[in-house]
Tab-separated table of C-alpha atoms in Angstrom:
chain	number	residue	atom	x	y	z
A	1	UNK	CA	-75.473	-76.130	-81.542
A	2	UNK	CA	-74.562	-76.644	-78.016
A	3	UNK	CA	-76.256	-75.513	-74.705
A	4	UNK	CA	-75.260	-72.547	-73.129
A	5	UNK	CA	-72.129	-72.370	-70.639
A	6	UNK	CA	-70.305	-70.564	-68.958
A	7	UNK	CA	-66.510	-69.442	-69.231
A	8	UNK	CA	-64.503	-69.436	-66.439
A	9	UNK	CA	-61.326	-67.310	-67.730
A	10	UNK	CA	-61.941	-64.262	-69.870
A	11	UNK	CA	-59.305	-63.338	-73.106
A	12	UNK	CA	-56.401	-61.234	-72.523
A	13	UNK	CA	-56.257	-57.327	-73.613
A	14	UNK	CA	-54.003	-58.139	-76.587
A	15	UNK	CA	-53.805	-61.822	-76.406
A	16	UNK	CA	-53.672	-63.010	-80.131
A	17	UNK	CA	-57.117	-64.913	-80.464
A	18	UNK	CA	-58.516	-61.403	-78.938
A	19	UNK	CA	-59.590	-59.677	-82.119
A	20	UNK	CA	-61.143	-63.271	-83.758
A	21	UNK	CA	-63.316	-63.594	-81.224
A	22	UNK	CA	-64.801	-60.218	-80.605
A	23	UNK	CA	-65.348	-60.188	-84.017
A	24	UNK	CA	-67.007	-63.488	-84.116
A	25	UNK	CA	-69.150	-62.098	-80.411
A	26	UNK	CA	-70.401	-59.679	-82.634
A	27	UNK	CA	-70.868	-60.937	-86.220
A	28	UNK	CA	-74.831	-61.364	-86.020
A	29	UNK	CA	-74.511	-57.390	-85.387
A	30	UNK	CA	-72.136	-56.432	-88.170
A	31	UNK	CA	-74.103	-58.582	-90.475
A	32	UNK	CA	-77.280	-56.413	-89.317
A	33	UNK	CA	-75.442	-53.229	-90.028
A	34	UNK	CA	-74.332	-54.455	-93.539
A	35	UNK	CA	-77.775	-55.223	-94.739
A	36	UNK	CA	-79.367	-51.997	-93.846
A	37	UNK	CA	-77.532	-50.668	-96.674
A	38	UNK	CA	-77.161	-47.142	-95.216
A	39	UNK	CA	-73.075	-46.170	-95.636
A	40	UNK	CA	-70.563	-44.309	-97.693
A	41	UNK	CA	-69.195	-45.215	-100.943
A	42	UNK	CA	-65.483	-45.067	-100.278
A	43	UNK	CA	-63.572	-46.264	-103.588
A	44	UNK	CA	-66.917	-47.933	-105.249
A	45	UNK	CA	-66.847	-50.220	-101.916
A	46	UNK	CA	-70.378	-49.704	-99.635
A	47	UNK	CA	-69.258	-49.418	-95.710
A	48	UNK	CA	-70.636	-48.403	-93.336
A	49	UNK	CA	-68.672	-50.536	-90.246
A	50	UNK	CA	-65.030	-50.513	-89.452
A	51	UNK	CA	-64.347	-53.004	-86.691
A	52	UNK	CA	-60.867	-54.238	-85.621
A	53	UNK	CA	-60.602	-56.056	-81.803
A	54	UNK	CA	-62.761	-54.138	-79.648
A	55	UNK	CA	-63.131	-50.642	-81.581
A	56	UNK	CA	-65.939	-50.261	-83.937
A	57	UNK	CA	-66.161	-47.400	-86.221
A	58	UNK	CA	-70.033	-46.743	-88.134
A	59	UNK	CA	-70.056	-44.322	-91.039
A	60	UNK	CA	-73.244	-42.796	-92.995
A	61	UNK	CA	-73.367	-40.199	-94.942
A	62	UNK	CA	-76.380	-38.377	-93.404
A	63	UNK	CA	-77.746	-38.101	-89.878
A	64	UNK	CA	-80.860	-40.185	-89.928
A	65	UNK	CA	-78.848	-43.080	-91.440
A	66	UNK	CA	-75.941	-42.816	-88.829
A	67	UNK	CA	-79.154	-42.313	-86.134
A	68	UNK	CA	-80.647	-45.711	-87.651
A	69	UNK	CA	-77.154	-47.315	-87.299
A	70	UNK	CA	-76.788	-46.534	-84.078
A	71	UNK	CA	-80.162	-47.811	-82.733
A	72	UNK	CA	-79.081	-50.744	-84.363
A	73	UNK	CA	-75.701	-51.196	-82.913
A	74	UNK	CA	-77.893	-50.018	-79.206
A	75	UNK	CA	-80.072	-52.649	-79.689
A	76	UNK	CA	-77.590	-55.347	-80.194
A	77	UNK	CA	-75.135	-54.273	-77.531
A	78	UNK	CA	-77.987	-54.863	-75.265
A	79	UNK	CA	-78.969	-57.746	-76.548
A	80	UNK	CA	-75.176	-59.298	-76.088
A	81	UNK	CA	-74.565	-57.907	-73.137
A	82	UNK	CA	-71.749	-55.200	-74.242
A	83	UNK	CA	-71.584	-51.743	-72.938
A	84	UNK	CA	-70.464	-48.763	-75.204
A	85	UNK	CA	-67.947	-46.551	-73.348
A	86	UNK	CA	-69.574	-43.206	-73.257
A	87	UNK	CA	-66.358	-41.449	-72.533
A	88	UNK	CA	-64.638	-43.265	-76.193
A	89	UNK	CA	-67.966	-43.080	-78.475
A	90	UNK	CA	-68.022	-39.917	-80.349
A	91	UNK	CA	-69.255	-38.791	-83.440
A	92	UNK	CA	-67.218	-36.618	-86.393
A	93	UNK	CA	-68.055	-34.676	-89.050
A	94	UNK	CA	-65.814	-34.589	-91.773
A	95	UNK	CA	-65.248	-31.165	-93.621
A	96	UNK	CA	-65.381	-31.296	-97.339
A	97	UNK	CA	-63.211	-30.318	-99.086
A	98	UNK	CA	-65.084	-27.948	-101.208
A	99	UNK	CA	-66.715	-25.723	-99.189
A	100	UNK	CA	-69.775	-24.845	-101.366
A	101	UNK	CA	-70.686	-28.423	-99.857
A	102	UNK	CA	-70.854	-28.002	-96.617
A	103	UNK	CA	-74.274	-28.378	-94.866
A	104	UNK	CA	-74.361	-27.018	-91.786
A	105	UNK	CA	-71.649	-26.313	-88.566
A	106	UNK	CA	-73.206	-27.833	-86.137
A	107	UNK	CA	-75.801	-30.588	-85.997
A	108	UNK	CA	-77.933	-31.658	-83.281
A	109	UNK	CA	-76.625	-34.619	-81.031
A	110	UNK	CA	-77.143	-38.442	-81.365
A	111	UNK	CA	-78.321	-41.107	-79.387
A	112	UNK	CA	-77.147	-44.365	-78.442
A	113	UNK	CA	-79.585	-45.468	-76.456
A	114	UNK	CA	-80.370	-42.777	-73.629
A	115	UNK	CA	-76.987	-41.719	-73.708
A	116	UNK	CA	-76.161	-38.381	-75.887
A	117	UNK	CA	-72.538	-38.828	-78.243
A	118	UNK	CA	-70.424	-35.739	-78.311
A	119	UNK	CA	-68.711	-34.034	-81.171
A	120	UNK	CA	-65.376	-33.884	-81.486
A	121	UNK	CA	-63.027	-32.256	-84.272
A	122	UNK	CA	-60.404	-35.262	-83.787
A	123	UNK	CA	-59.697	-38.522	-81.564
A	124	UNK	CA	-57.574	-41.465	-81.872
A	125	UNK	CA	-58.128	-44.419	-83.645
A	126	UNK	CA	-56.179	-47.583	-84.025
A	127	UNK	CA	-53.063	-45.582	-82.442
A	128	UNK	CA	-53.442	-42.999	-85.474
A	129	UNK	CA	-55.329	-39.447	-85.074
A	130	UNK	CA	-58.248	-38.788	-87.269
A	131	UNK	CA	-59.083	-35.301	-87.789
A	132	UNK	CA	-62.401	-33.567	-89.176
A	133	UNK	CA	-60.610	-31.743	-92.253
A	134	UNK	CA	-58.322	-34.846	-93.105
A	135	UNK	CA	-55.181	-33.840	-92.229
A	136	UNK	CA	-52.736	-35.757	-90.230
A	137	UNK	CA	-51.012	-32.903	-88.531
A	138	UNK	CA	-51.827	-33.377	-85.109
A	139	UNK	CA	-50.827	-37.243	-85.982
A	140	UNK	CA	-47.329	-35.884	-87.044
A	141	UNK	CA	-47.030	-33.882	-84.301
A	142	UNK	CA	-48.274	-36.016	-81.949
A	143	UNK	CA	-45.208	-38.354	-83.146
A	144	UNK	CA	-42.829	-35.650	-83.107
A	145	UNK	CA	-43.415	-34.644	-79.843
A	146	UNK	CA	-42.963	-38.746	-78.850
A	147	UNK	CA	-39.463	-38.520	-80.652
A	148	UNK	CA	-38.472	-35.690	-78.263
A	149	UNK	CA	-39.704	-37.435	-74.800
A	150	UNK	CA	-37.819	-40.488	-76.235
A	151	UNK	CA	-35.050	-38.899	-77.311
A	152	UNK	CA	-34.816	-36.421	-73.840
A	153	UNK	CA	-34.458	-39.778	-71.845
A	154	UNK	CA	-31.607	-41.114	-73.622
């Protein structure tokens, strides 16, 4: 262990040691998440963090867990020094695909920290669109709609 310093030059959006390092900034709080065992079983695997770079994803199959996970990831942030952008942290609720199954329409708003999340039905992740009912329409014509502008400029 070293003593603390400080760095004079910061890492470049996209450099290639970028994503390494985040995750290594903010390991002691992924490894917090992971043994609170509150997460989805997706494929017999237990997650309930996504985190690539700078973009974090928490899942949880119920509202007090995702609650609990986000006080966590709060707490954390805090302690680090990291801020959360409001305007990019959202919550979904996936649609099941039965629909004896589904719980409620509308639930009532998270916290992180003293800051509410909003709902949304779909946002962008990882340059893909994720949509409440699983579909990837809007990503398909979201890439359609690219082919056009590119192809209107040649």
């Amino acid at each position: 262990m070293s003593s603390f310093f400080i760095v004079g030059n910061w890492t470049r959006q996209g450099g290639i040691s970028s994503p390494y390092l985040f995750s290594r900034y903010i390991r002691e709080l992924l490894l917090e998440l992971e043994t609170l065992y509150v997460g989805c079983n997706i494929g017999g695997v237990f997650i309930n963090v996504l985190a690539y770079a700078d973009d974090i994803v928490i899942l949880a199959p119920s509202r007090r867990g995702l609650q609990q996970l986000l006080a966590v990831l709060y707490k954390h942030s805090t302690y680090i020094d990291i801020m959360c952008n409001n305007k990019k942290t959202v919550c979904m609720v996936f649609k099941p695909k039965l629909r004896a199954k589904v719980v409620a329409d509308i639930f009532p708003q998270f916290s992180l920290g003293i800051n509410l999340v909003q709902f949304v039905k779909k946002f962008k992740y990882l340059g893909h669109m994720i949509t409440y009912n699983l579909t990837d329409d809007a990503d398909i014509q979201r890439e359609v709609h690219n082919l056009f502008v590119r192809t209107n400029i040649l």
